[in-house]
Structures are given as C-alpha cells and as structure tokens.
Coordinates of N, CA and C in Angstrom, one line a residue:
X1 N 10.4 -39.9 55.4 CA 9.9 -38.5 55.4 C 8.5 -38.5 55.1
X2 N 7.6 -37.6 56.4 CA 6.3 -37.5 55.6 C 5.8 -36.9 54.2
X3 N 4.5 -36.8 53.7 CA 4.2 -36.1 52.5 C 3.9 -34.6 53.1
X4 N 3.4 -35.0 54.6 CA 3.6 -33.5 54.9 C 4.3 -32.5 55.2
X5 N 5.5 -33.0 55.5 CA 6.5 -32.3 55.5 C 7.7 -31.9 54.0
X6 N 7.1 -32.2 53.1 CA 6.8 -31.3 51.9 C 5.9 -30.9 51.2
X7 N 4.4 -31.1 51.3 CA 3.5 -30.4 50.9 C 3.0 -30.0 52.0
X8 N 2.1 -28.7 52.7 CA 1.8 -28.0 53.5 C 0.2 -28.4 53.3
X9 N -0.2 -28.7 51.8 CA -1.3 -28.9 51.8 C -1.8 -30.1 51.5
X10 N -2.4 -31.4 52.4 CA -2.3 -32.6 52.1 C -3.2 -32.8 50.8
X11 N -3.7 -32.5 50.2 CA -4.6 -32.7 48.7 C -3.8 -32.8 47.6
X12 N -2.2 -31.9 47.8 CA -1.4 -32.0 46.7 C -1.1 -32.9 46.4
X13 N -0.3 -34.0 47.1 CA 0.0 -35.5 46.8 C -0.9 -36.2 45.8
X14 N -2.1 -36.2 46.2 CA -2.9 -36.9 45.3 C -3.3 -36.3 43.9
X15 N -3.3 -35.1 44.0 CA -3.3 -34.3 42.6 C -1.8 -34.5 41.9
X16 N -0.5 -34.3 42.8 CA 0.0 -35.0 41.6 C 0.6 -36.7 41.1
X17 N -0.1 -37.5 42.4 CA -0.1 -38.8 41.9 C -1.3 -39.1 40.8
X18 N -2.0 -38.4 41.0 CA -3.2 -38.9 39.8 C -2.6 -38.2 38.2
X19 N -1.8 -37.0 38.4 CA -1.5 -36.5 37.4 C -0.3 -36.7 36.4
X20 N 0.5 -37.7 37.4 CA 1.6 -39.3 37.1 C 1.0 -40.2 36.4
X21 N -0.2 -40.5 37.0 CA -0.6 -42.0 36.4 C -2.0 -41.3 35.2
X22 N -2.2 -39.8 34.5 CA -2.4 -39.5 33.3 C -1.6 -39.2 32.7
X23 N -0.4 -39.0 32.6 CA 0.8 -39.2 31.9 C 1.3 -40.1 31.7
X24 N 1.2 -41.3 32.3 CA 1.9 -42.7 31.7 C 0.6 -43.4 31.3
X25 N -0.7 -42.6 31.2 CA -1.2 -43.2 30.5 C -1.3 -42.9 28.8
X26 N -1.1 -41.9 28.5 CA -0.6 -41.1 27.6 C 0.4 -41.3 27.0
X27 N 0.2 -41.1 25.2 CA 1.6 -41.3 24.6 C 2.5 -39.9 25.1
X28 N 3.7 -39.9 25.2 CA 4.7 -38.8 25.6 C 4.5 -38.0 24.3
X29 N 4.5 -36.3 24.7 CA 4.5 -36.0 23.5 C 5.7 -35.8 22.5
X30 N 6.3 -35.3 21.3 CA 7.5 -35.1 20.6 C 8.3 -34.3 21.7
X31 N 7.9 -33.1 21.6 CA 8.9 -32.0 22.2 C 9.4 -32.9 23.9
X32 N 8.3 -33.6 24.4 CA 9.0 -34.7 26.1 C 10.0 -35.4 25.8
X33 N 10.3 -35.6 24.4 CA 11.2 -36.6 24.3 C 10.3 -38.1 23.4
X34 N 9.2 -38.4 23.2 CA 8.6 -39.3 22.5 C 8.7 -39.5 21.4
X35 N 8.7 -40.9 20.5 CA 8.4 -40.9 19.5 C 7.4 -40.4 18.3
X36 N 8.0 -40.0 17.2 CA 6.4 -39.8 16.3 C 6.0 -40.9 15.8
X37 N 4.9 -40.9 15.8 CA 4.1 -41.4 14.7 C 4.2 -41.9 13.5
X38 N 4.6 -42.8 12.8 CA 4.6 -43.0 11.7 C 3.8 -42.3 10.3
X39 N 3.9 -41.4 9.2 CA 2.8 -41.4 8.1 C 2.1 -42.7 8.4
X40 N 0.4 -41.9 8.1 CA -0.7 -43.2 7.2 C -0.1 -42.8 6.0
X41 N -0.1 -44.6 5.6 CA 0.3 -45.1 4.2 C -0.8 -44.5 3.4
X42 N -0.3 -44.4 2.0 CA -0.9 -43.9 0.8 C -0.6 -42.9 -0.2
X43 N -0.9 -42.7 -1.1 CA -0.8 -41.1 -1.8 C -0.8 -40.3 -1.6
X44 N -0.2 -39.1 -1.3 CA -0.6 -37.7 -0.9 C -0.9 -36.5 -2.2
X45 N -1.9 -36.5 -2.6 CA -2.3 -36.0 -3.8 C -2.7 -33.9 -3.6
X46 N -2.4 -33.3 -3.5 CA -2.7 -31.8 -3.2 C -3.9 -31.4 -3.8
X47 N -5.1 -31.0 -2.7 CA -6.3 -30.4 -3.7 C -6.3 -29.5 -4.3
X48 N -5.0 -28.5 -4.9 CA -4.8 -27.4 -5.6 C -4.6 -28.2 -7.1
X49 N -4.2 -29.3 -7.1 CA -4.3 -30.1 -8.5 C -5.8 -30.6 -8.9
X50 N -6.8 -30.5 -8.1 CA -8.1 -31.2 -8.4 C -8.8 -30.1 -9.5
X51 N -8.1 -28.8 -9.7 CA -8.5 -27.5 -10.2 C -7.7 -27.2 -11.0
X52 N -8.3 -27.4 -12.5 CA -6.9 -27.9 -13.4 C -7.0 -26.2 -14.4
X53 N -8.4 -25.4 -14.4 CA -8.0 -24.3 -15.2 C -9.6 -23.8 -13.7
X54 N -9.1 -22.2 -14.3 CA -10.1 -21.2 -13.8 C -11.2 -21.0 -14.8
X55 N -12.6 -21.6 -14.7 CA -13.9 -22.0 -15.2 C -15.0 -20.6 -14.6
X56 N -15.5 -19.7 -15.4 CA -16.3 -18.8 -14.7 C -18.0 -19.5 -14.5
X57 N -18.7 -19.4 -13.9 CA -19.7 -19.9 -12.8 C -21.0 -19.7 -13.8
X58 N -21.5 -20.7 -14.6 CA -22.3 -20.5 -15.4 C -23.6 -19.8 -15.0
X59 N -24.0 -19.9 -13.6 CA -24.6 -19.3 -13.2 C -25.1 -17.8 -13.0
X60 N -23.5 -17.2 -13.2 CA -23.9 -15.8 -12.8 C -22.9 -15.2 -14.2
X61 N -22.5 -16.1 -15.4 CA -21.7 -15.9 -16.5 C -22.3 -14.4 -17.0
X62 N -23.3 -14.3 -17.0 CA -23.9 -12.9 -17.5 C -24.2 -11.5 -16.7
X63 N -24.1 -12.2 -15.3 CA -23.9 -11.1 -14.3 C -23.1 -9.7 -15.1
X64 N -23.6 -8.3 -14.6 CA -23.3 -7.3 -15.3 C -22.4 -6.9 -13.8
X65 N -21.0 -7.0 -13.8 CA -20.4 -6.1 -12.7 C -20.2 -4.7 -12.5
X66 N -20.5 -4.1 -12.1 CA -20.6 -2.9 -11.9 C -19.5 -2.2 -10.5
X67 N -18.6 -1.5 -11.1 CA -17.6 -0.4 -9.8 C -18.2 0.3 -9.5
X68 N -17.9 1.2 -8.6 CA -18.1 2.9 -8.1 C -16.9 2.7 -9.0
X69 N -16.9 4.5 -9.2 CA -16.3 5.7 -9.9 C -15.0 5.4 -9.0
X70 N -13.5 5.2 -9.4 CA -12.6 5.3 -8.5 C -12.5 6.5 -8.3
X71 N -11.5 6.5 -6.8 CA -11.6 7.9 -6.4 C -9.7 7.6 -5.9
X72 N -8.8 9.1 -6.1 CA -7.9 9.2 -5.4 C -7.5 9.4 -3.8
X73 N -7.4 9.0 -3.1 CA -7.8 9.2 -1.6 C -6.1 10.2 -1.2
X74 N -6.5 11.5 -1.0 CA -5.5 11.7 0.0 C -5.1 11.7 1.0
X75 N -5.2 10.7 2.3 CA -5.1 10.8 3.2 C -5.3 9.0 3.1
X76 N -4.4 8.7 4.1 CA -4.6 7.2 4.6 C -3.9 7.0 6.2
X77 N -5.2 7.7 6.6 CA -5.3 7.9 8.3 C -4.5 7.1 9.5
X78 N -4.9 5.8 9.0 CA -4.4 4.9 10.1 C -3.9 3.1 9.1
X79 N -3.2 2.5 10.4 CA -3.0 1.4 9.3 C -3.9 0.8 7.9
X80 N -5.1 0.7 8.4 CA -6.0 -0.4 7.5 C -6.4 0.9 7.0
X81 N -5.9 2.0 6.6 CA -6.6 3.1 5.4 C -7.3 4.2 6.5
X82 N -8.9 3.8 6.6 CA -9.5 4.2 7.4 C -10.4 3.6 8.6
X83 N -10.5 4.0 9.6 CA -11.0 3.3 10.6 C -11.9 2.0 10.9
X84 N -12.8 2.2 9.8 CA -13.6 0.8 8.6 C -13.0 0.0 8.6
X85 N -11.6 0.3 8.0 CA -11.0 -0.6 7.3 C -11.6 -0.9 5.7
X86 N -12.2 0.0 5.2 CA -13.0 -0.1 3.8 C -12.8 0.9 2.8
X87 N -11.7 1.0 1.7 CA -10.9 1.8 1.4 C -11.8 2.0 0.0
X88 N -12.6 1.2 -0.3 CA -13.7 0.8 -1.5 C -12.7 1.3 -2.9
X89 N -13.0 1.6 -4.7 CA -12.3 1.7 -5.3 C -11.3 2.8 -5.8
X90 N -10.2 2.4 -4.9 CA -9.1 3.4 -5.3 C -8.6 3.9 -6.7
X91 N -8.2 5.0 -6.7 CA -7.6 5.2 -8.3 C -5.7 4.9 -7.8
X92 N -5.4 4.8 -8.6 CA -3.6 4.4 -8.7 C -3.6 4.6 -10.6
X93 N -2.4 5.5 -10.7 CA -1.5 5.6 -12.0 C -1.2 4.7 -12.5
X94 N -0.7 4.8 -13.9 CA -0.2 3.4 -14.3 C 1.1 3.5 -14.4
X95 N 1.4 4.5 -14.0 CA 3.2 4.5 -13.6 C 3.4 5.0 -12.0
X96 N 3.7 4.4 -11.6 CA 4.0 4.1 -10.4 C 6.0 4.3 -9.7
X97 N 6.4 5.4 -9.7 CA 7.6 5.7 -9.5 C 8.1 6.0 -8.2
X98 N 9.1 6.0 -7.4 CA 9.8 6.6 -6.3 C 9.9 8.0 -6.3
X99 N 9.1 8.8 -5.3 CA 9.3 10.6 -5.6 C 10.8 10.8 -4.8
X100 N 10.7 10.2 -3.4 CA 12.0 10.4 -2.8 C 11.7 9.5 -1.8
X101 N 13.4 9.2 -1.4 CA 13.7 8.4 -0.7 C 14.3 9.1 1.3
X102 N 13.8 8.5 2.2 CA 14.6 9.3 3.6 C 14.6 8.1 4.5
X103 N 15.5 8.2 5.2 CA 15.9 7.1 6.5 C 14.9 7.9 7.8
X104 N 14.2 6.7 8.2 CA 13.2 7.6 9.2 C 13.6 6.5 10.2
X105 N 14.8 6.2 10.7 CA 15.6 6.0 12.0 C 15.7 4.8 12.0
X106 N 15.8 3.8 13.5 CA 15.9 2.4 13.4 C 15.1 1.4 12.8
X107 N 15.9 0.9 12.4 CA 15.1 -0.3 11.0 C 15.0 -1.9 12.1
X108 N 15.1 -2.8 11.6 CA 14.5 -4.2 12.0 C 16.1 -4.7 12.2
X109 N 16.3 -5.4 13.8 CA 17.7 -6.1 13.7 C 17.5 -7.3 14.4
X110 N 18.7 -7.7 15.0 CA 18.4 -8.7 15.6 C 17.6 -8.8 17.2
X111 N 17.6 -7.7 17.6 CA 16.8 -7.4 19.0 C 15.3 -6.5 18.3
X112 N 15.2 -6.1 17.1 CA 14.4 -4.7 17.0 C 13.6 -5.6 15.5
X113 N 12.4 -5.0 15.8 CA 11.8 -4.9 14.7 C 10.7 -4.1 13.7
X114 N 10.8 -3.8 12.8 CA 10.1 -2.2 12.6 C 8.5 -3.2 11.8
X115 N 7.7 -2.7 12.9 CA 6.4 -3.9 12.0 C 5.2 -2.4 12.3
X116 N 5.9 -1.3 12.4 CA 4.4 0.1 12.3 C 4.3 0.1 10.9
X117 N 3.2 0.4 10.4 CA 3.3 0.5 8.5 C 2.9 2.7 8.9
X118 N 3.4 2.9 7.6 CA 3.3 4.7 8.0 C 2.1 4.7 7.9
X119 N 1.5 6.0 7.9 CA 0.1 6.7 7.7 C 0.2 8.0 7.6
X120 N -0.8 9.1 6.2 CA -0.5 10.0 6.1 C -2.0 10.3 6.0
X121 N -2.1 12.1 6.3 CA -2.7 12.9 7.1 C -2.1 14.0 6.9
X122 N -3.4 15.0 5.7 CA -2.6 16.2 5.4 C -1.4 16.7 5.1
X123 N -1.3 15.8 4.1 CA 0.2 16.0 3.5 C 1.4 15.6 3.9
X124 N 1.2 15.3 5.3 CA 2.5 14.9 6.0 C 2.1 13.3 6.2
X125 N 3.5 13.0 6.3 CA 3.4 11.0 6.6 C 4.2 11.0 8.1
X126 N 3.7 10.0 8.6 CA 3.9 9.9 10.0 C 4.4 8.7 10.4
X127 N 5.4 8.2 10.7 CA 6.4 6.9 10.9 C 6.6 6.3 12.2
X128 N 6.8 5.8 12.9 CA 7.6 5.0 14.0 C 8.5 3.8 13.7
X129 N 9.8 4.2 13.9 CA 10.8 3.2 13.7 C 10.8 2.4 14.6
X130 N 11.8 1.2 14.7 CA 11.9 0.3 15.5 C 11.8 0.8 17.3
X131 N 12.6 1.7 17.4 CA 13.1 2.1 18.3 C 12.0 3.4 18.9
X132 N 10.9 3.3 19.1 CA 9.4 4.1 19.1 C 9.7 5.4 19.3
X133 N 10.5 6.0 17.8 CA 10.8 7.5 17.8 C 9.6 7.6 16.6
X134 N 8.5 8.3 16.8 CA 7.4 9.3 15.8 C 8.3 9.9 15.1
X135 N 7.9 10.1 13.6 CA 8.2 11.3 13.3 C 7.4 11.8 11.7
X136 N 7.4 12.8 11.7 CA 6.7 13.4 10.0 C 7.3 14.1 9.3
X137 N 7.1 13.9 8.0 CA 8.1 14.2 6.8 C 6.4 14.7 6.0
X138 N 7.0 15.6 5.0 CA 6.4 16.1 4.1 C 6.4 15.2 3.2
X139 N 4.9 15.2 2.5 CA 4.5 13.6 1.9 C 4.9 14.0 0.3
X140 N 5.0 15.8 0.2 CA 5.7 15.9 -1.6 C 7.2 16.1 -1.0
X141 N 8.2 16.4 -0.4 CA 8.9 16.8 -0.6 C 10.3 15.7 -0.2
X142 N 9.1 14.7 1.1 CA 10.1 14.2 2.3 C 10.9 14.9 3.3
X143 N 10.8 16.2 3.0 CA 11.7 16.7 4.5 C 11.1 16.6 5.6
X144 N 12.0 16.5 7.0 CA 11.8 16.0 7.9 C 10.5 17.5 8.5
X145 N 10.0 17.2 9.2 CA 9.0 18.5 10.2 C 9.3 18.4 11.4
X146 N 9.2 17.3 12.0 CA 9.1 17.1 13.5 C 9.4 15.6 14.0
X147 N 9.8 15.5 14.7 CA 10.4 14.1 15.6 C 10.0 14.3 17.0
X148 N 9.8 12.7 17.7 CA 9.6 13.0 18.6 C 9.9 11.0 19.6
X149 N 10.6 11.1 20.7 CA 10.9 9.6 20.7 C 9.8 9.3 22.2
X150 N 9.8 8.2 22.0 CA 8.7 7.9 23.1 C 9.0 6.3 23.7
X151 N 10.9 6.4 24.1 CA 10.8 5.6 24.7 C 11.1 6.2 26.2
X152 N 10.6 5.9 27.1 CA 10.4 6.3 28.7 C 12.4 6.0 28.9
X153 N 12.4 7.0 30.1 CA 14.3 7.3 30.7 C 14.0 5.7 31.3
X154 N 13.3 5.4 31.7 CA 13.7 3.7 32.8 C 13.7 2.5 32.1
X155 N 13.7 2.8 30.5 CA 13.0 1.9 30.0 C 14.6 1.5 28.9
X156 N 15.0 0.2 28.6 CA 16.1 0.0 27.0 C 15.2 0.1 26.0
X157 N 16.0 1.0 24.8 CA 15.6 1.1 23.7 C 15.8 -0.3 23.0
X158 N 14.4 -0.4 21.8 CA 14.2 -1.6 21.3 C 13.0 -2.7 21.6
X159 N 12.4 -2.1 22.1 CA 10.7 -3.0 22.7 C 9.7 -3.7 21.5
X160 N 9.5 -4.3 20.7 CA 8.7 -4.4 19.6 C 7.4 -4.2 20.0
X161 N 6.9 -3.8 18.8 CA 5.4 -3.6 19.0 C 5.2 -2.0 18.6
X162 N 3.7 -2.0 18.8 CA 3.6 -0.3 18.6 C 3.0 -0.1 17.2
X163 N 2.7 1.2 17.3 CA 2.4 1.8 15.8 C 1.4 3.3 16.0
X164 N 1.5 4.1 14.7 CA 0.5 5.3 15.0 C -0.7 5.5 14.1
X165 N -1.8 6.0 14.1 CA -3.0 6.9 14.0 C -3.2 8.2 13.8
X166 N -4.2 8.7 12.5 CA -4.1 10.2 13.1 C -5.8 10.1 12.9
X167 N -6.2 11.3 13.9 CA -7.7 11.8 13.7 C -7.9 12.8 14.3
X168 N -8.4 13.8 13.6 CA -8.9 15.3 14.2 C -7.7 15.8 14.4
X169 N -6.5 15.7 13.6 CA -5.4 16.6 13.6 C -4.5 16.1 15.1
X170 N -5.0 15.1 15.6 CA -3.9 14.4 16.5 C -3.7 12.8 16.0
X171 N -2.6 12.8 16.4 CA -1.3 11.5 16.1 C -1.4 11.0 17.7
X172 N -2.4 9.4 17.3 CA -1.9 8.4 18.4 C -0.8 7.6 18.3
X173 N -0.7 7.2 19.4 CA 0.4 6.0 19.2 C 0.6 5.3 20.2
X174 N 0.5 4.1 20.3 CA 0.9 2.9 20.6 C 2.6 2.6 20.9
X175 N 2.8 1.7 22.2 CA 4.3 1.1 22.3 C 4.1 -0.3 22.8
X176 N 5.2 -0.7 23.0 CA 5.3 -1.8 23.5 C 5.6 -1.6 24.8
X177 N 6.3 -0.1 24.9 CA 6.2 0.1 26.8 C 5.0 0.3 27.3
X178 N 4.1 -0.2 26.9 CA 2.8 -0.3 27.5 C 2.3 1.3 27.7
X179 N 2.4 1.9 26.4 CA 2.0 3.3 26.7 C 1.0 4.0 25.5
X180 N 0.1 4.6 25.9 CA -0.6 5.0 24.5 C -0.1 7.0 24.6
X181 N 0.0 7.1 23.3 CA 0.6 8.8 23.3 C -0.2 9.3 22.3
X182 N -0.7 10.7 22.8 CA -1.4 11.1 21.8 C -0.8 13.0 21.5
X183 N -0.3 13.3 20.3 CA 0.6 14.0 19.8 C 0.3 15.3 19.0
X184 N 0.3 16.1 18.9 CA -0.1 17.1 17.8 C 0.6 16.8 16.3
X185 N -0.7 16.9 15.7 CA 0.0 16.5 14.0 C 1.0 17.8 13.7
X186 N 0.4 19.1 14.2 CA 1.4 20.1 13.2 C 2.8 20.2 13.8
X187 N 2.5 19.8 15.2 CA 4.4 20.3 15.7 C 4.9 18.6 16.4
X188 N 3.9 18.1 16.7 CA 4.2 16.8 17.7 C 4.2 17.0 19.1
X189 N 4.2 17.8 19.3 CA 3.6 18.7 20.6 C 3.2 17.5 21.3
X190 N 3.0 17.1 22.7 CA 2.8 16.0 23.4 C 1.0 16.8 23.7
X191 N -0.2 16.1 23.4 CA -1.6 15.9 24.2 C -2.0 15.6 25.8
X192 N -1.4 14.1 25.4 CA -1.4 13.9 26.7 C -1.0 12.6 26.6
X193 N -0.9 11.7 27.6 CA -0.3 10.0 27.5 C -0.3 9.4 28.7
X194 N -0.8 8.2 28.6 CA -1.7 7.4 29.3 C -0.8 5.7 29.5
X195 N -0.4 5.5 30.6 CA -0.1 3.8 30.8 C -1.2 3.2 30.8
X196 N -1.2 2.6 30.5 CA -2.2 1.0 30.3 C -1.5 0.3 31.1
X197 N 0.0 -0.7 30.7 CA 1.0 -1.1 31.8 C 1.1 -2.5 30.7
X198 N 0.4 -2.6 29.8 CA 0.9 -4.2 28.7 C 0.9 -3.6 27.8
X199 N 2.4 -4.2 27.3 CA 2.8 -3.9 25.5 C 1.4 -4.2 24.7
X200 N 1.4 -3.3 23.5 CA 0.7 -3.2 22.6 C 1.3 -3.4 21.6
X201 N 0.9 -4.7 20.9 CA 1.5 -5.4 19.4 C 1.3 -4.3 17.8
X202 N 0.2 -3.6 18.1 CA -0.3 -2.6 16.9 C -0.5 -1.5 16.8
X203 N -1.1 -0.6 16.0 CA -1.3 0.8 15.6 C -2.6 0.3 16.7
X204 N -3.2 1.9 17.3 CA -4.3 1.9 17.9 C -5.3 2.3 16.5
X205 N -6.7 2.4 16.6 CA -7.9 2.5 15.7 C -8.3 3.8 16.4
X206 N -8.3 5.1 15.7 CA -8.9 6.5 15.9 C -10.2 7.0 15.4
X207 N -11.2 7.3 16.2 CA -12.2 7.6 15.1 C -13.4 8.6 16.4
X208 N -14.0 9.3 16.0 CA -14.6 10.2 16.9 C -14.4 10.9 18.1
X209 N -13.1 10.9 18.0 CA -12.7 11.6 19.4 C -12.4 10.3 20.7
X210 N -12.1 8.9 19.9 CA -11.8 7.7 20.9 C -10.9 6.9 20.2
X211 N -9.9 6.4 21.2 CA -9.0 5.2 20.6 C -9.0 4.1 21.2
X212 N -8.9 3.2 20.3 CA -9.3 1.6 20.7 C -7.9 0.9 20.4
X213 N -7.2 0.4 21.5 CA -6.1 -0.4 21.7 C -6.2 -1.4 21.7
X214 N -5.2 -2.9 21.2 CA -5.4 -4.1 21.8 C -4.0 -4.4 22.4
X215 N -4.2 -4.8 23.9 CA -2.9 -5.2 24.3 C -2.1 -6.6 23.8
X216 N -1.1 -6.9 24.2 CA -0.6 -8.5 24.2 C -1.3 -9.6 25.3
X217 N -2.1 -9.0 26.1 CA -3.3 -9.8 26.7 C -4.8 -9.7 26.7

C-alpha cells in the first residue's frame, strides 16, 4: 500500500516519521506509561525550619505605623468589595454573630457547584446558586424580594461558573451558559442580556456604566 493512499498530503509522512524518531528519542513520560525517576539522594530539610522565631527588622524597628480612621462600609458591590478591589481599613465588631439564616436555592453537588460569593447593595444581598437562579433577600431581615433564574429553555440546569455585580442600581451577572444578564436591583426586572457564546468562570467587574467579563478562553 502506498503512503498516498492514506495521506492525501505527501508532507505528512515525514512529519510524523520525524515525530517517531523525537519520541524514542525521549524519555516516555509517567502518565505514557514510563518510568519515574528515582529521588536525588540526600536530606530534605524544609526552608520553613530555617526561621526559627519572628524577629522585627531592625531597620525600620522604630517606624511609626500609622492607619486611616476605620470606616464601616455598607455596601460590598461586587466580589472583591469594590471594583478596585481596595476595601482599605474596615471597621468589624468584636462580636460577630448570625442575624439569620435562609436557603437561597441549589448548593454544590456532585454535578453543581456554588463558587458565586454574594454581594450587597442597598440593603439588599444578591446570590446566585449553583443552578444560576439570582435572587435578593433583605440584608436586616433575610426575607426573600425577588428571584429570578437564568438558565436558557435549551439549556440542562447545572453549568458551573458565573456570578453577580451591582452598579448604578443594576445587577450584572455572569453564567456559564455563556450569557452576561443585566437586571434591575429593585424588582429584577430583566435590562437587557447579551451572548458572548463561552462560559464565564466569574462575577463580571461593574464600574461606570461598563462591564468587564473574563471568559473560559
């Protein structure tokens, strides 16, 4: 049998005979089936032991540190706080208790996984469960206000990925059906919503009237 009459393109052959003879020139890797490597002989000593106490820096021993004034922030817009990502010195209580507790829908399973962190915005907190249903609860009270699910009719529930935003009194959001939605904070009311067409691993970033997405490519 010729080479031509299974490659259509005679260059192949030689591309993959030369790419035969860099592979047996090469050790096989683990996962091909090859052997490992033996340890290099010796002591394996951890450089977390080389640091036997915490010593302050004689250098700057007299440095005067100085805070800003903490401040209590009500609102924590989007994942990383605010769009910065620079949340500078927060105030926090020194009791720190559960006000109330609510189920805000599907949780993490063996097909699903809930990886949106919430975000609150004027009193209300804003969720996406596993299963990319929005929804907002009252941030004193917990009761529910508004739901809203945003998985597409053609689509199985369960996609990972995703997450939401708020700015200027609208709620973005992110899926993994490759969809960005943008929502009314007071009712959930749909804005408007846009395919991209690739899952999105994260919350989008909201800040002057623009949202910045990163897809899975």
């Amino acid at each position: 049998m010729r080479w031509r009459s299974l490659f259509p393109n005679p260059v192949l052959p030689v591309v993959l005979v030369a790419g035969a003879l860099l592979l047996s020139a090469c050790e096989t890797p683990e996962w091909l089936g090859g052997s490992q490597d033996p340890p290099l002989p010796g002591e394996r000593i951890s450089i977390l032991q080389l640091d036997k106490a915490l010593e302050p820096d004689a250098a700057i021993a007299d440095l005067d540190v100085r805070l800003p004034r903490p401040w209590r922030n009500p609102d924590w817009p989007q994942a990383a706080g605010f769009a910065n990502h620079a949340m500078h010195h927060l105030e926090v209580g020194d009791d720190l208790t559960r006000a109330w507790k609510i189920d805000i829908g599907e949780g993490s399973g063996s097909e699903t996984k809930l990886l949106s962190p919430p975000v609150v915005m004027g009193g209300r907190i804003i969720v996406m469960d596993a299963e990319a249903t929005v929804s907002a609860f009252d941030a004193t009270l917990g009761t529910g206000i508004w739901s809203r699910e945003l998985t597409p009719e053609d689509e199985d529930e369960g996609v990972i990925g995703g997450g939401v935003s708020v700015d200027n009194g609208v709620v973005y959001a992110t899926t993994g059906y490759g969809y960005v939605h943008a929502m009314s904070l007071e009712n959930g009311k749909e804005v408007w919503r846009r395919r991209i067409g690739t899952p999105m691993p994260g919350p989008p970033t909201a800040i002057d009237g623009r949202v910045f997405v990163i897809t899975y490519d």
